[in-house]
Short mmCIF file of C-alpha atoms in Angstrom, two decimals:
data_model
loop_
_atom_site.label_atom_id
_atom_site.label_comp_id
_atom_site.label_asym_id
_atom_site.label_seq_id
_atom_site.Cartn_x
_atom_site.Cartn_y
_atom_site.Cartn_z
CA MET A 1 36.86 -58.83 -78.21
CA ALA A 2 34.40 -59.58 -74.93
CA PRO A 3 30.85 -60.63 -75.05
CA ASN A 4 28.36 -57.89 -74.72
CA ARG A 5 26.88 -57.69 -70.92
CA PRO A 6 23.35 -58.89 -71.08
CA THR A 7 20.45 -55.88 -71.31
CA ILE A 8 17.40 -55.55 -68.86
CA ARG A 9 15.59 -56.34 -72.57
CA ASP A 10 17.46 -59.61 -73.01
CA VAL A 11 15.81 -60.05 -69.78
CA ALA A 12 12.80 -59.41 -70.75
CA ARG A 13 12.75 -61.78 -73.92
CA GLN A 14 13.72 -64.18 -72.15
CA ALA A 15 11.57 -64.51 -69.24
CA GLY A 16 8.68 -63.53 -72.11
CA VAL A 17 7.64 -60.08 -70.41
CA SER A 18 7.92 -56.34 -71.05
CA HIS A 19 11.03 -54.75 -70.21
CA GLN A 20 9.35 -52.19 -67.67
CA THR A 21 7.75 -55.70 -65.91
CA VAL A 22 11.86 -56.51 -65.41
CA SER A 23 12.36 -52.97 -64.07
CA ARG A 24 9.54 -53.50 -61.38
CA VAL A 25 10.83 -56.76 -60.38
CA ILE A 26 14.51 -55.34 -59.78
CA ASN A 27 13.42 -52.15 -58.16
CA GLY A 28 11.60 -54.98 -55.52
CA SER A 29 7.55 -53.20 -56.29
CA GLU A 30 4.80 -55.03 -55.02
CA GLU A 31 2.63 -54.95 -58.38
CA VAL A 32 4.69 -58.28 -60.02
CA LEU A 33 2.66 -61.57 -59.20
CA PRO A 34 4.73 -63.88 -57.44
CA GLU A 35 5.33 -66.22 -60.56
CA THR A 36 6.08 -63.67 -62.86
CA ARG A 37 8.73 -62.49 -60.65
CA ALA A 38 10.15 -65.84 -60.14
CA VAL A 39 10.25 -66.51 -63.96
CA VAL A 40 12.29 -62.78 -64.36
CA GLU A 41 14.42 -63.87 -61.36
CA ALA A 42 15.19 -67.21 -63.19
CA ALA A 43 15.86 -65.34 -66.05
CA ILE A 44 18.46 -62.88 -64.38
CA GLU A 45 19.93 -65.66 -63.22
CA GLN A 46 20.46 -67.24 -66.50
CA LEU A 47 21.80 -64.50 -68.27
CA GLY A 48 23.79 -63.46 -65.24
CA TYR A 49 22.62 -59.46 -65.91
CA ARG A 50 23.57 -57.00 -63.52
CA PRO A 51 21.56 -54.29 -63.02
CA SER A 52 22.81 -50.54 -63.08
CA ALA A 53 23.11 -49.04 -59.01
CA ILE A 54 23.03 -45.85 -60.60
CA ALA A 55 19.68 -46.78 -62.97
CA ARG A 56 18.14 -48.17 -60.16
CA SER A 57 18.72 -45.29 -57.67
CA MET A 58 17.29 -43.46 -60.24
CA ALA A 59 14.28 -45.22 -61.05
CA ARG A 60 13.35 -45.11 -57.19
CA GLY A 61 14.32 -40.87 -57.69
CA SER A 62 17.82 -41.07 -55.60
CA THR A 63 21.00 -41.55 -57.12
CA HIS A 64 22.56 -42.51 -53.48
CA THR A 65 25.55 -40.17 -55.28
CA LEU A 66 26.64 -36.99 -53.03
CA ALA A 67 29.10 -34.53 -54.06
CA ILE A 68 31.88 -32.23 -53.21
CA ILE A 69 32.63 -29.10 -54.10
CA SER A 70 36.09 -27.63 -52.88
CA PRO A 71 38.29 -24.93 -54.06
CA ASN A 72 40.77 -27.08 -55.37
CA LEU A 73 41.57 -30.82 -54.72
CA THR A 74 45.36 -30.28 -53.81
CA ASP A 75 45.29 -28.19 -50.43
CA TYR A 76 45.95 -30.51 -47.72
CA THR A 77 43.02 -29.56 -45.35
CA PHE A 78 40.58 -30.05 -48.29
CA ALA A 79 41.73 -33.29 -49.59
CA SER A 80 41.84 -34.73 -45.84
CA VAL A 81 38.65 -33.89 -45.48
CA ILE A 82 37.23 -35.10 -48.47
CA GLU A 83 39.30 -38.43 -47.80
CA GLY A 84 37.05 -38.77 -44.46
CA ALA A 85 33.95 -37.81 -45.93
CA GLU A 86 34.81 -40.52 -48.97
CA VAL A 87 35.23 -43.25 -46.38
CA GLU A 88 31.82 -42.37 -44.44
CA ALA A 89 29.87 -42.52 -47.56
CA ARG A 90 31.16 -45.70 -47.68
CA GLN A 91 29.71 -47.13 -45.16
CA HIS A 92 26.29 -45.38 -45.81
CA ASN A 93 26.25 -47.12 -49.27
CA TYR A 94 26.70 -43.72 -50.98
CA PHE A 95 29.32 -42.78 -53.83
CA VAL A 96 31.42 -39.51 -53.64
CA LEU A 97 32.07 -36.77 -56.96
CA SER A 98 34.83 -34.62 -55.67
CA SER A 99 35.18 -31.43 -57.95
CA SER A 100 36.95 -28.54 -57.35
CA ALA A 101 35.73 -25.15 -58.48
CA SER A 102 38.65 -22.03 -58.59
CA ASP A 103 35.53 -19.70 -58.99
CA VAL A 104 32.19 -18.79 -58.46
CA GLN A 105 31.51 -18.94 -61.98
CA ALA A 106 33.30 -22.78 -62.02
CA PHE A 107 31.24 -23.54 -59.04
CA GLN A 108 27.71 -22.11 -60.57
CA GLY A 109 28.73 -24.91 -63.29
CA LEU A 110 28.89 -27.23 -61.38
CA VAL A 111 26.10 -26.68 -59.04
CA ASP A 112 23.42 -26.22 -62.20
CA GLU A 113 25.12 -29.82 -63.85
CA LEU A 114 25.36 -32.06 -60.64
CA VAL A 115 22.04 -30.50 -59.08
CA GLY A 116 20.01 -29.59 -61.70
CA HIS A 117 20.06 -32.94 -63.60
CA ARG A 118 19.65 -34.89 -60.36
CA ARG A 119 23.01 -35.79 -60.61
CA VAL A 120 23.32 -36.08 -56.82
CA ASP A 121 21.37 -36.42 -53.73
CA GLY A 122 23.01 -33.92 -51.62
CA LEU A 123 26.24 -31.39 -51.89
CA ILE A 124 28.73 -30.81 -49.71
CA VAL A 125 30.42 -27.18 -49.90
CA ILE A 126 34.29 -26.72 -48.56
CA ASN A 127 35.22 -22.71 -47.90
CA PRO A 128 31.80 -22.01 -48.84
CA TYR A 129 32.89 -17.68 -48.40
CA ALA A 130 35.81 -18.11 -50.58
CA ASP A 131 33.57 -15.96 -53.14
CA GLU A 132 29.94 -15.41 -53.99
CA ARG A 133 29.71 -18.87 -54.12
CA TYR A 134 26.92 -19.47 -50.94
CA GLU A 135 25.03 -16.98 -53.82
CA PHE A 136 24.14 -19.87 -55.82
CA LEU A 137 22.80 -22.62 -53.41
CA PRO A 138 19.95 -24.35 -54.96
CA LYS A 139 17.52 -23.73 -52.28
CA ASP A 140 15.25 -26.80 -50.84
CA PHE A 141 18.31 -28.92 -51.47
CA PRO A 142 20.62 -31.05 -48.97
CA VAL A 143 23.38 -29.18 -48.75
CA VAL A 144 26.13 -29.05 -45.57
CA PHE A 145 28.66 -26.21 -44.97
CA VAL A 146 32.69 -27.80 -44.14
CA GLY A 147 34.97 -24.66 -43.03
CA ALA A 148 32.61 -22.11 -42.22
CA ARG A 149 29.29 -21.23 -40.25
CA SER A 150 26.49 -20.67 -42.30
CA HIS A 151 24.51 -17.45 -42.31
CA ASP A 152 21.53 -19.35 -43.65
CA GLU A 153 19.29 -20.88 -40.91
CA ASN A 154 18.24 -23.45 -43.58
CA VAL A 155 21.91 -24.58 -44.05
CA CYS A 156 24.21 -26.60 -41.25
CA SER A 157 27.89 -26.27 -40.95
CA ILE A 158 30.76 -28.19 -39.49
CA SER A 159 34.49 -26.67 -39.11
CA LEU A 160 37.03 -26.54 -36.74
CA ASP A 161 36.72 -24.39 -33.31
CA ASP A 162 38.23 -21.79 -34.70
CA GLN A 163 38.71 -19.14 -32.06
CA LYS A 164 38.90 -21.60 -29.72
CA VAL A 165 42.14 -22.76 -31.71
CA ALA A 166 43.43 -19.40 -31.81
CA TYR A 167 42.65 -18.52 -28.40
CA GLU A 168 44.79 -21.74 -27.38
CA ALA A 169 47.72 -21.17 -29.94
CA THR A 170 48.04 -18.03 -28.37
CA GLN A 171 47.49 -18.87 -24.70
CA HIS A 172 50.79 -21.26 -25.39
CA LEU A 173 52.77 -18.14 -26.40
CA ILE A 174 51.52 -16.10 -23.49
CA SER A 175 52.63 -18.98 -21.64
CA LEU A 176 56.18 -18.96 -22.39
CA SER A 177 56.19 -15.23 -21.66
CA HIS A 178 55.82 -14.07 -24.93
CA LYS A 179 53.79 -9.94 -25.14
CA ARG A 180 55.03 -8.68 -28.69
CA ILE A 181 52.94 -11.67 -30.60
CA ALA A 182 52.17 -11.07 -34.17
CA LEU A 183 49.53 -12.89 -36.40
CA VAL A 184 49.67 -13.92 -39.79
CA THR A 185 45.68 -14.25 -41.12
CA GLY A 186 44.38 -16.10 -43.92
CA PRO A 187 41.75 -14.06 -46.10
CA MET A 188 39.86 -11.72 -44.07
CA GLU A 189 36.40 -11.84 -45.93
CA GLU A 190 36.81 -16.15 -44.50
CA ASP A 191 34.84 -16.81 -41.35
CA CYS A 192 37.57 -18.81 -40.29
CA SER A 193 40.40 -16.17 -40.08
CA GLN A 194 37.78 -13.49 -39.05
CA ASP A 195 36.81 -16.10 -35.74
CA ARG A 196 41.26 -17.20 -35.33
CA LEU A 197 41.70 -13.24 -35.13
CA GLU A 198 38.89 -12.98 -32.15
CA GLY A 199 40.63 -16.10 -30.31
CA PHE A 200 44.06 -14.26 -30.85
CA GLN A 201 42.52 -10.66 -29.46
CA ARG A 202 40.83 -13.08 -26.40
CA ALA A 203 43.61 -14.42 -25.26
CA LEU A 204 45.48 -11.50 -25.21
CA LYS A 205 42.89 -9.33 -23.43
CA GLU A 206 42.60 -11.59 -20.82
CA SER A 207 46.50 -11.38 -20.29
CA GLY A 208 46.51 -7.68 -20.15
CA ILE A 209 48.75 -7.67 -23.39
CA SER A 210 47.35 -4.44 -25.71
CA PHE A 211 46.34 -5.70 -29.21
CA ASP A 212 48.46 -4.44 -31.68
CA GLN A 213 47.13 -3.59 -35.09
CA SER A 214 50.97 -2.90 -36.58
CA LEU A 215 52.02 -6.92 -35.71
CA VAL A 216 48.44 -8.20 -37.95
CA PHE A 217 49.69 -9.14 -41.48
CA GLU A 218 46.79 -10.60 -44.03
CA GLY A 219 47.93 -13.66 -45.85
CA ASP A 220 46.35 -15.88 -48.27
CA TRP A 221 47.03 -18.82 -46.87
CA SER A 222 50.04 -19.35 -48.37
CA ALA A 223 53.62 -19.79 -47.42
CA SER A 224 54.89 -16.88 -49.37
CA SER A 225 52.20 -14.64 -47.92
CA GLY A 226 54.25 -15.56 -44.73
CA SER A 227 57.15 -15.28 -45.88
CA GLU A 228 55.91 -12.00 -47.08
CA ALA A 229 54.19 -10.77 -43.84
CA LEU A 230 57.77 -11.44 -41.61
CA MET A 231 59.79 -9.57 -43.68
CA ASP A 232 57.04 -6.57 -43.92
CA PHE A 233 57.77 -6.76 -40.09
CA VAL A 234 61.39 -7.15 -40.25
CA ARG A 235 61.48 -3.91 -43.12
CA LYS A 236 59.54 -1.52 -40.52
CA GLY A 237 61.78 -2.19 -37.39
CA ASN A 238 58.58 -4.18 -36.05
CA LEU A 239 59.57 -7.25 -35.09
CA PRO A 240 57.97 -9.72 -32.54
CA THR A 241 59.02 -12.12 -30.66
CA ALA A 242 56.54 -15.17 -31.74
CA VAL A 243 54.61 -15.34 -34.97
CA PHE A 244 51.31 -16.85 -34.63
CA ALA A 245 50.30 -18.15 -38.16
CA GLN A 246 46.16 -19.12 -38.62
CA ASN A 247 47.91 -22.44 -40.84
CA ASP A 248 51.20 -24.33 -41.44
CA ARG A 249 52.03 -23.18 -44.80
CA MET A 250 52.30 -19.63 -43.62
CA ALA A 251 54.16 -20.72 -40.93
CA MET A 252 56.14 -22.24 -42.80
CA GLY A 253 56.88 -19.20 -45.33
CA VAL A 254 57.65 -17.00 -42.04
CA MET A 255 60.39 -19.63 -40.77
CA ARG A 256 61.86 -19.58 -44.03
CA ALA A 257 62.00 -15.70 -43.99
CA ALA A 258 63.18 -15.86 -40.87
CA ARG A 259 66.58 -18.08 -41.97
CA ASP A 260 66.92 -15.42 -44.41
CA ALA A 261 66.21 -12.76 -42.11
CA ASN A 262 69.95 -14.25 -39.91
CA LEU A 263 66.54 -14.50 -37.31
CA LYS A 264 66.86 -17.91 -35.58
CA VAL A 265 64.04 -19.49 -34.71
CA PRO A 266 63.32 -20.42 -32.02
CA ASP A 267 65.85 -18.61 -30.34
CA GLN A 268 64.86 -15.07 -31.74
CA LEU A 269 61.27 -16.05 -32.82
CA SER A 270 58.99 -18.67 -31.73
CA VAL A 271 56.53 -20.11 -34.11
CA ILE A 272 53.32 -21.30 -34.09
CA GLY A 273 50.51 -22.98 -36.62
CA VAL A 274 47.16 -24.49 -37.61
CA ASP A 275 46.92 -27.78 -39.27
CA ASP A 276 49.27 -30.49 -38.25
CA MET A 277 50.21 -31.02 -42.01
CA PRO A 278 52.29 -33.99 -42.10
CA LEU A 279 55.38 -32.54 -43.23
CA SER A 280 55.32 -29.76 -39.82
CA SER A 281 56.75 -32.30 -37.89
CA TYR A 282 59.87 -32.13 -40.23
CA PHE A 283 60.19 -28.70 -40.37
CA ASP A 284 63.58 -27.05 -39.28
CA PRO A 285 62.53 -26.38 -36.09
CA PRO A 286 59.88 -28.40 -36.52
CA LEU A 287 56.64 -27.02 -35.72
CA THR A 288 54.47 -26.32 -33.02
CA THR A 289 50.91 -26.61 -34.43
CA MET A 290 47.27 -26.87 -33.68
CA ARG A 291 46.39 -30.26 -35.06
CA GLN A 292 42.99 -30.52 -36.20
CA ASP A 293 41.30 -33.70 -37.49
CA MET A 294 40.28 -33.03 -41.06
CA PRO A 295 39.40 -36.68 -41.78
CA LEU A 296 36.60 -36.46 -38.50
CA ILE A 297 35.24 -33.04 -39.96
CA GLY A 298 34.18 -34.83 -43.41
CA GLN A 299 32.79 -37.57 -41.48
CA GLU A 300 30.91 -35.69 -39.71
CA ALA A 301 29.27 -33.47 -42.59
CA ILE A 302 28.54 -36.60 -44.57
CA ARG A 303 26.97 -38.12 -41.78
CA LYS A 304 24.50 -34.92 -41.42
CA LEU A 305 24.08 -34.73 -44.66
CA ILE A 306 22.36 -37.99 -44.78
CA ASP A 307 20.54 -37.40 -42.32
CA ILE A 308 18.88 -34.67 -43.75
CA ILE A 309 18.27 -36.15 -47.18
CA GLN A 310 17.02 -39.36 -45.27
CA ASN A 311 14.80 -37.30 -42.39
CA LYS A 312 13.46 -34.42 -45.33
CA THR A 313 13.88 -31.27 -42.57
CA VAL A 314 16.79 -29.54 -41.91
CA GLU A 315 17.36 -27.95 -38.29
CA GLN A 316 20.36 -25.97 -38.52
CA THR A 317 23.49 -27.59 -37.25
CA VAL A 318 26.49 -25.44 -36.63
CA LEU A 319 29.14 -28.18 -35.38
CA LYS A 320 32.43 -26.82 -34.10
CA LEU A 321 35.43 -29.58 -34.01
CA PRO A 322 38.42 -28.83 -31.16
CA ALA A 323 41.91 -28.90 -32.11
CA GLN A 324 45.14 -30.37 -30.16
CA LEU A 325 48.38 -28.18 -29.22
CA VAL A 326 50.81 -30.32 -30.29
CA VAL A 327 54.26 -28.64 -28.87
CA ARG A 328 57.75 -28.99 -30.92
CA GLN A 329 60.90 -27.05 -31.26
CA SER A 330 60.04 -24.08 -32.96
CA THR A 331 58.13 -22.29 -29.97
CA VAL A 332 60.61 -21.71 -26.45
CA LYS A 333 60.30 -19.03 -23.59
CA GLY A 334 60.86 -15.86 -24.79
CA GLY A 335 60.34 -12.07 -23.80
CA ASP A 336 60.00 -8.13 -25.01
CA SER A 337 62.02 -7.79 -28.49
CA THR A 338 65.08 -6.01 -28.19
CA SER A 339 65.04 -4.61 -31.61
#
């Protein structure tokens, strides 16, 4: 059986001082006489005592720990943002706790536990408008939103430039002579879905193409909703020549449904997505998509959060990052549907 690790009280007994004095030495207090400090440091060395980093941080009024709350931890986008955030946090000697909250009740409970008990110094909230979770954020506490612009002047946000991303994706299809372009959105209560719709409409308008509401289908980011979207167009005899799906998973669903409907991608239907998931290049055919640097979004969120914590001031920042068009084999030159 391994011997017990020495405690702060063991050090105090060895040095012949109180444990409060040992604590002051560990935390660098100037209230300790030099000779007393030397005795305590010698006792620490002799016993091999290692003070708890968390305990030291809490004694100083800081845990040096940040929390990220996401709707789930399995979504590729969310997981990639968290990965980038963790890497950046380590560079600044911060720990990161990652938790998921599938609904507003779970979110409220996590905030009460993490913030109410001062277990963390700051909070990153991914996809804050998935429900009413943003209403339960603590006041006067460092918070950064990821994936949505903040509706509160005291909260900063980091996200993809969703309107520009959709504009560029749609322009790519237009450049290939497509005019009947369908849009599969995410949930329309979310900022990114709204912004991508606006970017889509702007690209059409600038090219003199009328916006057709019948070619818009609201999905839920899942592959199954992408499949449902295309089958809806098929059932109604309202086939487009191209589809812009607001994420790769819905694009994958569109492509699967096209195969089931005996529509050839890209010969009869061009498809473009957003994200550039690792499997996007392995789709059949490989998917044209808008690549976003999700780890960078996480890194920028951590940098902003630490800046807020350290400087104790909040000047609202809305940072929007660009995406890169990755052209693969799912989009080709097209024309008006002949269905």
